Coordinates of C-alpha atoms and ligand atoms in Angstrom, one line a residue:
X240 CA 10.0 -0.6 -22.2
X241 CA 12.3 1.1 -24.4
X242 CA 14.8 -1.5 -26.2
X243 CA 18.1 -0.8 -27.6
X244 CA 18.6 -2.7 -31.2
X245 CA 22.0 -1.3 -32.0
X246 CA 24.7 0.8 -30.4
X247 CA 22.7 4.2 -30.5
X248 CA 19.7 3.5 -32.1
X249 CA 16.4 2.3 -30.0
X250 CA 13.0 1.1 -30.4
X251 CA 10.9 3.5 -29.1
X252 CA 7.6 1.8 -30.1
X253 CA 4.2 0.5 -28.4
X254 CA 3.0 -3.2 -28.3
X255 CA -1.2 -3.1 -29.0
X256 CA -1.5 -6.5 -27.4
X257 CA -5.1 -5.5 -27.6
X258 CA -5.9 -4.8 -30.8
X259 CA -8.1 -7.7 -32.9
X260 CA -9.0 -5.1 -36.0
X261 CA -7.1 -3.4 -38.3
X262 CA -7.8 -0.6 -40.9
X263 CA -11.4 0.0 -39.3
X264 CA -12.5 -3.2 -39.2
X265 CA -11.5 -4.7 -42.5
X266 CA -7.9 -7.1 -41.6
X267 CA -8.3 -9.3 -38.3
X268 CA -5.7 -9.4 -35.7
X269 CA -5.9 -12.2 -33.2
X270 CA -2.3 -11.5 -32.1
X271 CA -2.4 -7.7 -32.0
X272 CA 0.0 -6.1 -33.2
X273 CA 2.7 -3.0 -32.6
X274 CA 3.4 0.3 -33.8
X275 CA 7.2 0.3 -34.3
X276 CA 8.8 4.0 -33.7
X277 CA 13.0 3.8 -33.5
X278 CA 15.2 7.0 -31.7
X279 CA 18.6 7.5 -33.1
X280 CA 21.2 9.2 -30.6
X281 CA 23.2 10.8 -33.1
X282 CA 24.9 14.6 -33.7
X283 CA 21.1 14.9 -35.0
X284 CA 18.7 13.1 -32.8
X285 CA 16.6 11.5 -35.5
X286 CA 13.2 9.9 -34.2
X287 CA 11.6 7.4 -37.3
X288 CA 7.9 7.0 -37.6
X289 CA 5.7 7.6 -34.7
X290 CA 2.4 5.6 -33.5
X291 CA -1.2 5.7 -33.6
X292 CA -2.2 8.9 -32.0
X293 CA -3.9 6.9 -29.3
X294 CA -0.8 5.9 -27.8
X295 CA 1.2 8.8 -28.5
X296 CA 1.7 9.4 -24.7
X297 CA 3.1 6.2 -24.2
X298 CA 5.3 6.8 -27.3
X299 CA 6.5 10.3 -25.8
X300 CA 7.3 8.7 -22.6
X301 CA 9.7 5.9 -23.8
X302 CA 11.8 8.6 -25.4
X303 CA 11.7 10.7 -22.2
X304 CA 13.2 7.2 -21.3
X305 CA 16.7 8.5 -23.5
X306 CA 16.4 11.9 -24.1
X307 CA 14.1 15.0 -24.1
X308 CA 11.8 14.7 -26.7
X309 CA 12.6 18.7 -27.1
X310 CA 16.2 17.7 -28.6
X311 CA 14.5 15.8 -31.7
X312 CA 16.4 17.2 -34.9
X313 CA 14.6 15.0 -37.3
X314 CA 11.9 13.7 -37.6
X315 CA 11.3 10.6 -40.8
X316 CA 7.6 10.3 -41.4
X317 CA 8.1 6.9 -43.9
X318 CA 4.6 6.7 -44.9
X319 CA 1.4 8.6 -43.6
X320 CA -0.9 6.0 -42.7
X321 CA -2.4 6.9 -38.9
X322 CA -0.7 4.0 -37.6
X323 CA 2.9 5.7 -38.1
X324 CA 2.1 8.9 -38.5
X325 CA -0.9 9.7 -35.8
X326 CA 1.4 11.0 -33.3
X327 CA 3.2 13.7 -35.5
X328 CA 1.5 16.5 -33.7
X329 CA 2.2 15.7 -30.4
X330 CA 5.9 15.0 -31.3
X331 CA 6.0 18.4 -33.2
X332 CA 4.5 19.8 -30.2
X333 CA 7.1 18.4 -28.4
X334 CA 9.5 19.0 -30.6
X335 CA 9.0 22.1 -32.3
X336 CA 12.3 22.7 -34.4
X337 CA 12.2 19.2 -35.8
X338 CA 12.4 18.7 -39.7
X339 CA 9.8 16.1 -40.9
X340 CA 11.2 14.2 -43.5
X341 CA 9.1 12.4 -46.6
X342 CA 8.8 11.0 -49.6
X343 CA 7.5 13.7 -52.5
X344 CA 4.0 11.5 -52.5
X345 CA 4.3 12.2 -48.6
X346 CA 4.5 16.0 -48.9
X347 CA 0.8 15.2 -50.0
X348 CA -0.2 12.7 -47.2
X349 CA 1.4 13.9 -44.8
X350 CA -0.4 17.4 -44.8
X351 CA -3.0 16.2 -46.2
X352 CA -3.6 14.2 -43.0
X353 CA -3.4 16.9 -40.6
X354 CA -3.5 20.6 -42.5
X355 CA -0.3 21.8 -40.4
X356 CA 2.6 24.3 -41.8
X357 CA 5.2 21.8 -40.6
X358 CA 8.8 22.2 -41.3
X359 CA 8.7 19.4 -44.3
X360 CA 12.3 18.0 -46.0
X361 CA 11.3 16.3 -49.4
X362 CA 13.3 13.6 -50.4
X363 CA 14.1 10.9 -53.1
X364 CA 15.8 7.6 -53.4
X365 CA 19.3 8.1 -53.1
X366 CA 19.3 11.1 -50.9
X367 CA 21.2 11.0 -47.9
X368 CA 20.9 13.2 -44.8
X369 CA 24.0 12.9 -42.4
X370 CA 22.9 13.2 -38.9
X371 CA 26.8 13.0 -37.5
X372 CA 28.5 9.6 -37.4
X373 CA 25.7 8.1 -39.7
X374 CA 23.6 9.1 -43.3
X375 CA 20.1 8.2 -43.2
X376 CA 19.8 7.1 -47.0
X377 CA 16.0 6.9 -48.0
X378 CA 14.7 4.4 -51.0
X379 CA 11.0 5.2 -52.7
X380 CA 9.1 2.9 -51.8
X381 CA 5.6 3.6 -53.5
X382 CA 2.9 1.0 -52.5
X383 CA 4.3 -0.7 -50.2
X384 CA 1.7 0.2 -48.9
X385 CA 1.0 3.7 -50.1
X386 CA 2.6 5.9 -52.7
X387 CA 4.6 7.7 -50.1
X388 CA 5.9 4.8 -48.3
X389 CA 9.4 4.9 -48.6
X390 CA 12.8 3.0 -46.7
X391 CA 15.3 4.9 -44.2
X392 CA 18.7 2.4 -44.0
X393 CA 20.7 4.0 -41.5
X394 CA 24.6 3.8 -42.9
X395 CA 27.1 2.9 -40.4
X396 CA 24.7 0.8 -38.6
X397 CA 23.4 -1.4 -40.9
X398 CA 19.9 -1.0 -40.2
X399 CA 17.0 -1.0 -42.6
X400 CA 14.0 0.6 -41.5
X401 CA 11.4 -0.2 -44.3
X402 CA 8.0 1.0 -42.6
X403 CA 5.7 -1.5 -43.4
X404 CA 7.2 -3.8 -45.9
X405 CA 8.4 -7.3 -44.0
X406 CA 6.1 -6.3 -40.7
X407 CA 3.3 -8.7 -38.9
X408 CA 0.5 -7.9 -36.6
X409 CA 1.9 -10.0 -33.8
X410 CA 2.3 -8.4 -30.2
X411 CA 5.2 -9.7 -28.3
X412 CA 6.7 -9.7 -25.0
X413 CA 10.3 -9.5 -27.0
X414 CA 11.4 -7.6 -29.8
X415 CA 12.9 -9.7 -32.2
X416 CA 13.0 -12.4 -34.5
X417 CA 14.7 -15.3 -32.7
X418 CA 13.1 -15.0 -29.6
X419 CA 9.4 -15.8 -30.8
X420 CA 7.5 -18.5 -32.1
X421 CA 8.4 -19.2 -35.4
X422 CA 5.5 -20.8 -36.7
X423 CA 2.9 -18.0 -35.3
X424 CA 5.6 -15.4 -36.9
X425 CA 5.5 -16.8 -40.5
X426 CA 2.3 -17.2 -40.0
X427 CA 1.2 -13.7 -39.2
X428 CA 4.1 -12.4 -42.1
X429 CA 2.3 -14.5 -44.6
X430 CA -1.1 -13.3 -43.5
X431 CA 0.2 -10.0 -43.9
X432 CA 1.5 -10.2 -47.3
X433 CA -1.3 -12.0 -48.4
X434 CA -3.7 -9.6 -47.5
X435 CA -2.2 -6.0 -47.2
X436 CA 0.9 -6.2 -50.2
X437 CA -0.4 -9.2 -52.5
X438 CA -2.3 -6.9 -55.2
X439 CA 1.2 -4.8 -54.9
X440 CA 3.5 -7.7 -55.9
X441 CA 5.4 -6.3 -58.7
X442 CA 6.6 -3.6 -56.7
X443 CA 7.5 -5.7 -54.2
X444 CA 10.0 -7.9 -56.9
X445 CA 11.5 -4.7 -58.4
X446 CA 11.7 -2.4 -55.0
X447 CA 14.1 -6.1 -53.5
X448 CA 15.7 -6.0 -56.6
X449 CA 16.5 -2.3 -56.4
X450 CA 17.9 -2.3 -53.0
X451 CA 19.7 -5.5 -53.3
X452 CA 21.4 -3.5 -56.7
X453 CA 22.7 -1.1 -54.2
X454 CA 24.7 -3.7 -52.4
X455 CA 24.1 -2.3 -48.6
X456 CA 25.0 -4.4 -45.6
X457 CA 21.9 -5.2 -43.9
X458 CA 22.5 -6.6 -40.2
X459 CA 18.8 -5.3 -38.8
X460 CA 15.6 -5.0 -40.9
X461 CA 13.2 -3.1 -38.3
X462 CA 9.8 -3.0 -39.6
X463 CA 7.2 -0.9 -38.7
X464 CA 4.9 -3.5 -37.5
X465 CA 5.6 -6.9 -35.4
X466 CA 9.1 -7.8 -34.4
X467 CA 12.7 -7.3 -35.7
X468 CA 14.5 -8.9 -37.7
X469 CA 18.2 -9.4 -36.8
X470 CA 18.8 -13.2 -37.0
X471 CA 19.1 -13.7 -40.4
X472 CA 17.6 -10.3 -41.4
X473 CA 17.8 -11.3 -44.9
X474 CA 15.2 -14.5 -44.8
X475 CA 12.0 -12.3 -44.5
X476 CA 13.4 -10.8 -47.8
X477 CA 13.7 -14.3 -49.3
X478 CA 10.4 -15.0 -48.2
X479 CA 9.1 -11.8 -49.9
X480 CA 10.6 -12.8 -52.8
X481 CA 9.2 -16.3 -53.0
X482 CA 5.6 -14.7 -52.1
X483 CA 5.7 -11.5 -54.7
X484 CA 6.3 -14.5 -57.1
X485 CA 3.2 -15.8 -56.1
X486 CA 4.0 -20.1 -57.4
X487 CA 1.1 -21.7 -55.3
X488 CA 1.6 -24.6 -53.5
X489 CA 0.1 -28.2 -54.9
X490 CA -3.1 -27.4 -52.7
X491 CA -6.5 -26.3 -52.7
X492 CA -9.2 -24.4 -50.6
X493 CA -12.4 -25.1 -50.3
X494 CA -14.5 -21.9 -50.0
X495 CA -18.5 -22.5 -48.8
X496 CA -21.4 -21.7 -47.0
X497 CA -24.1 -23.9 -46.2
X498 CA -28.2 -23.4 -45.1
X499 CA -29.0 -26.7 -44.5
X500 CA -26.1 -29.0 -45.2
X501 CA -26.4 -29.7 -48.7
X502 CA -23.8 -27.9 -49.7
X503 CA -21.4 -28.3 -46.6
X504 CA -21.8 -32.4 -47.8
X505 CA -20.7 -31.1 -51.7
X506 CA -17.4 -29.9 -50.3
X507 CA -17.0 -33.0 -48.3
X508 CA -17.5 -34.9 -51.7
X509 CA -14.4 -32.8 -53.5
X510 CA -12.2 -33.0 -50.0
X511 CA -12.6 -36.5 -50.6
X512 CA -11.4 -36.5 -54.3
X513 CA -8.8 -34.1 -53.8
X514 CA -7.5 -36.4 -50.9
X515 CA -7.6 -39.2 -53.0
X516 CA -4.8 -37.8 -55.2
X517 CA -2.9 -37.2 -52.1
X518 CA -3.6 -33.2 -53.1
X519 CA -3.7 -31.4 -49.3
X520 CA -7.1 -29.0 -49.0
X521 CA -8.1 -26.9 -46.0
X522 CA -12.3 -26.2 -45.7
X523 CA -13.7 -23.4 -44.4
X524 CA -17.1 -22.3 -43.9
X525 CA -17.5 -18.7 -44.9
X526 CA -20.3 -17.6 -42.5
X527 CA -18.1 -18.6 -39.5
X528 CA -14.5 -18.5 -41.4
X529 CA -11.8 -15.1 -40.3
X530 CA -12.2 -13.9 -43.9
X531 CA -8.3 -12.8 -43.7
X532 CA -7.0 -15.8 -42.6
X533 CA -9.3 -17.4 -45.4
X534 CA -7.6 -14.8 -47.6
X535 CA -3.8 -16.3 -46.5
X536 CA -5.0 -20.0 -47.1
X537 CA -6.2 -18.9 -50.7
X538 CA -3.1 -17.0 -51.0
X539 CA -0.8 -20.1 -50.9
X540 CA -3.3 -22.5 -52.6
X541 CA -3.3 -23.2 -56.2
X542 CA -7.4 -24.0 -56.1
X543 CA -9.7 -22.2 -54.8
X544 CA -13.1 -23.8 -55.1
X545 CA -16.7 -22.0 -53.8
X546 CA -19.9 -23.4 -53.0
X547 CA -23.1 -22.0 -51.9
X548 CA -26.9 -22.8 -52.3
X549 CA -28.8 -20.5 -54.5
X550 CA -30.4 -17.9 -52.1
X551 CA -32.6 -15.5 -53.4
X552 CA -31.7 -16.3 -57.5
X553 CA -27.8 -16.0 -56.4
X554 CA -25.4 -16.7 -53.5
X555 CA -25.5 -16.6 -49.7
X556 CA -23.8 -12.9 -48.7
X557 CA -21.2 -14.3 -46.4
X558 CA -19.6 -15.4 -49.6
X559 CA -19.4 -11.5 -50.7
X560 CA -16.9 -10.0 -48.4
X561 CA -14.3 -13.0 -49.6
X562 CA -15.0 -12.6 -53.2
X563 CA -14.6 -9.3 -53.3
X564 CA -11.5 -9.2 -51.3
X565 CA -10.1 -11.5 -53.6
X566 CA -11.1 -9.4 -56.7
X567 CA -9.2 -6.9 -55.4
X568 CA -6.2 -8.5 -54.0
X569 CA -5.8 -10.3 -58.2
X570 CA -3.8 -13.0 -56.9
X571 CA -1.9 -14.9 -59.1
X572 CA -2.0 -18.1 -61.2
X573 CA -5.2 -19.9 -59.3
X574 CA -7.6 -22.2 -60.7
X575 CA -11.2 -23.0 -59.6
X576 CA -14.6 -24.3 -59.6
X577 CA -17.9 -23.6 -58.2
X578 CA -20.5 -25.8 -56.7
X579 CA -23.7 -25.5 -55.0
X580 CA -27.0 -27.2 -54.1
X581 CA -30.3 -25.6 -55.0
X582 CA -34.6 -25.9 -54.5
X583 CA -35.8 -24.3 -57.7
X584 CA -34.0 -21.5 -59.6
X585 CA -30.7 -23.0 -59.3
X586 CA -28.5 -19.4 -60.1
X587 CA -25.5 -20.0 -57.4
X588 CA -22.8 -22.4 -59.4
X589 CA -22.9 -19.7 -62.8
X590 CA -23.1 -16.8 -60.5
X591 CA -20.0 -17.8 -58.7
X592 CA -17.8 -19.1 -61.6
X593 CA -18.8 -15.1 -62.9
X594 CA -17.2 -14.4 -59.5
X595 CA -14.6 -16.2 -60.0
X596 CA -13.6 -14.9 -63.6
X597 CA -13.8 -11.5 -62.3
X598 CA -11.1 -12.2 -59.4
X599 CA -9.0 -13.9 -62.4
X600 CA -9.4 -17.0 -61.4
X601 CA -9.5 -19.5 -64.0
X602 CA -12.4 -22.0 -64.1
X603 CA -10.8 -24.9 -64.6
X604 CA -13.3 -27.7 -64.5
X605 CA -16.8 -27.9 -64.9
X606 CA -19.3 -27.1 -61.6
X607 CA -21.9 -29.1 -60.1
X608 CA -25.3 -27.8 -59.4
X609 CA -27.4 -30.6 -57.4
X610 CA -31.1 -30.1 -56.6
X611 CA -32.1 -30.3 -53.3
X612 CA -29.8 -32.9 -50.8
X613 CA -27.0 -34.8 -52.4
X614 CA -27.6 -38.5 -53.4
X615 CA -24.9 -41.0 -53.6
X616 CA -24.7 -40.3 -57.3
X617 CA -24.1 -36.6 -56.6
X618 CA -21.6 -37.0 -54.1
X619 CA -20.1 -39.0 -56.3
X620 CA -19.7 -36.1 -59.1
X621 CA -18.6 -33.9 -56.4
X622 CA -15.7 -36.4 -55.5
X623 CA -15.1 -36.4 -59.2
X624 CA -14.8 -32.4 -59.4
X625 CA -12.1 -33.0 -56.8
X626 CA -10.3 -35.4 -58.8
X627 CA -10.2 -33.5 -61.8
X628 CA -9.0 -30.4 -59.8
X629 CA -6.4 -32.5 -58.1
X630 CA -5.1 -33.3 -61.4
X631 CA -4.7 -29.7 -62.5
X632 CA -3.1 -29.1 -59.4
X633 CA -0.4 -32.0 -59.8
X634 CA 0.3 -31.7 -63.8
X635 CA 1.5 -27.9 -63.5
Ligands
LIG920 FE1 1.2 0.2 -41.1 FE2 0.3 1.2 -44.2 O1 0.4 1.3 -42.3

């Protein structure tokens, strides 16, 4: 059902209420998520972004729902990702006189995606195209989440349409902000961040501090992904701020997996320490953990301490897929430490704090290696380890 957000302008998008993967199968999406499309009834008909080609009937008929899709003027590919961009050729085929708008790094992706001799408009921050009563104005806005994403702000209006920048994967029965849960949508905008725009943070700081520079009234931010923003636009923006400055919280995680307890009763040992100093901890056990929403937790945490037996001279593989997202995601001003139990060779605990170092996380105390199960006097150390973390984490 089509949705009107402003006078004129409508969300023409599709809810994927079944959707629990994202980019192949590399982000988790327990709440699904929506592909976010809006049709502005102007002089120029303007449609901006489109949605995965799988749904691009559905997307086709909820315009039908205003207009012909034949009328289309312009067409504003943000960024070329499949999931806004998949149902260009059908709308070209519907609408075969459009102009496709994008960014110069989308006059690569774009085509580059589907090898077509569309009609393509190349445009730059600051450029405005006037569509009758109202300019779209477009912003660069490389990385967020590719180097051709890029803004539309409809003048006039008021509303921002930033593609994926402030977006969730949350399917909803309503359309905006103030009509959801509000825990389950900062939840799934943190998540989000954490995991899809975290490595990009800087941008994020100067691209806000660029469009906040240009002094536009904002009454809708309308995302690509998850519901709109229109009560109190501006607070996602805030919270974008506070997260692209990356300050952890006073908290730790507690990152392990576990063959026959040994370990799981190690990170019991540092809970304990760390809750001793009142310091809050969340534990989760990597084998059975949603990596992503492991990802989030380590996000707002300032620790992040791992533990694993030594398997095979190093560390159980359902560690792997967290430490290497987190090498690449380079988050921000964390501290950590490593612990593990072992039978002979004894490799995990160095191996990890290499891990760690290489996903710049700052080794802060010494780890604790304990041969076979824990004793009282090795739970003890553990509960020590959480101490000293808990420390760190209150001093800074
Ligand atoms: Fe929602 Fe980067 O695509």
């Amino acid at each position: 059902m089509v949705q009107e957000l402003t006078k004129g302008v409508y969300w023409v998008g599709v809810v994927d209420w079944g959707l629990r993967h994202f980019h192949g199968h590399e982000l988790s999406t327990p709440r699904g998520s929506s592909y976010n499309a809006y049709l502005i009834m102007d002089e120029r008909i303007t449609l901006v972004d489109t949605v995965w080609g799988p749904f691009q009937d559905q997307l086709l008929d909820n315009i039908r729902q205003i207009v012909d899709p034949s009328r289309i003027d312009v067409i504003v590919a943000n960024h070329a990702e499949p999931d806004h961009s998949g149902s260009l050729p059908a709308m070209l085929r519907a609408a075969p006189n459009a102009k496709v708008v994008v960014s110069k790094a989308g006059a690569d992706s774009v085509p580059g995606h589907y090898h077509q001799k569309w009609n393509l408009t190349v445009v730059k921050t600051g450029d405005r195209i006037n569509i009758g009563h109202s300019d779209l104005l477009f912003i660069e806005a490389p990385m967020l989440h590719w180097p051709d994403s890029m803004f539309c702000y409809l003048t006039g209006k008021n509303v921002l349409m930033p593609n994926d920048a402030f977006g969730q994967h949350y399917a909803t029965s309503s359309r905006f902000n103030d009509q959801v849960d509000q825990q389950e949508l900062f939840w799934e905008a943190l998540k989000y961040y954490a995991n899809i725009l975290a490595p990009f943070s800087h941008q994020v700081t100067r691209k806000i501090e660029e469009f906040v520079a240009l002094n536009l009234p904002v009454d809708i931010i309308a995302p690509s992904h998850g519901v709109i923003w229109r009560s109190n636009p501006l607070q996602i923006v805030t919270r974008y701020k506070e997260w692209a400055a990356q300050v952890p919280e006073r908290s730790a995680v507690i990152i392990y997996d576990t063959m026959w307890q040994a370990t799981r009763r190690m990170a019991d040992a540092i809970a304990d320490g760390l809750a001793d100093r009142g310091v809050p901890y969340k534990i989760f056990y990597t084998a059975l953990a949603d990596r992503n929403e492991v990802i989030a937790e380590a996000f707002r945490a300032r620790a992040i301490v791992v533990g694993s037996p030594t398997h095979n001279r190093g560390v159980l593989p359902s560690m792997m897929p967290f430490l290497e997202e987190l090498k690449g995601l380079q988050l921000k001003n964390k501290i950590g430490a490593a612990f593990g139990s072992y039978g002979w060779s004894g490799e995990s605990v160095k191996e990890l704090e290499e891990l760690l170092g290489r996903c710049k996380v700052q080794v802060a105390a010494r780890g604790v290696k304990v041969k076979w199960q824990p004793g009282p006097e090795a739970l003890e150390t553990c509960r020590k380890l959480g101490l000293e973390l808990a420390d760190k984490i209150k001093a800074d």
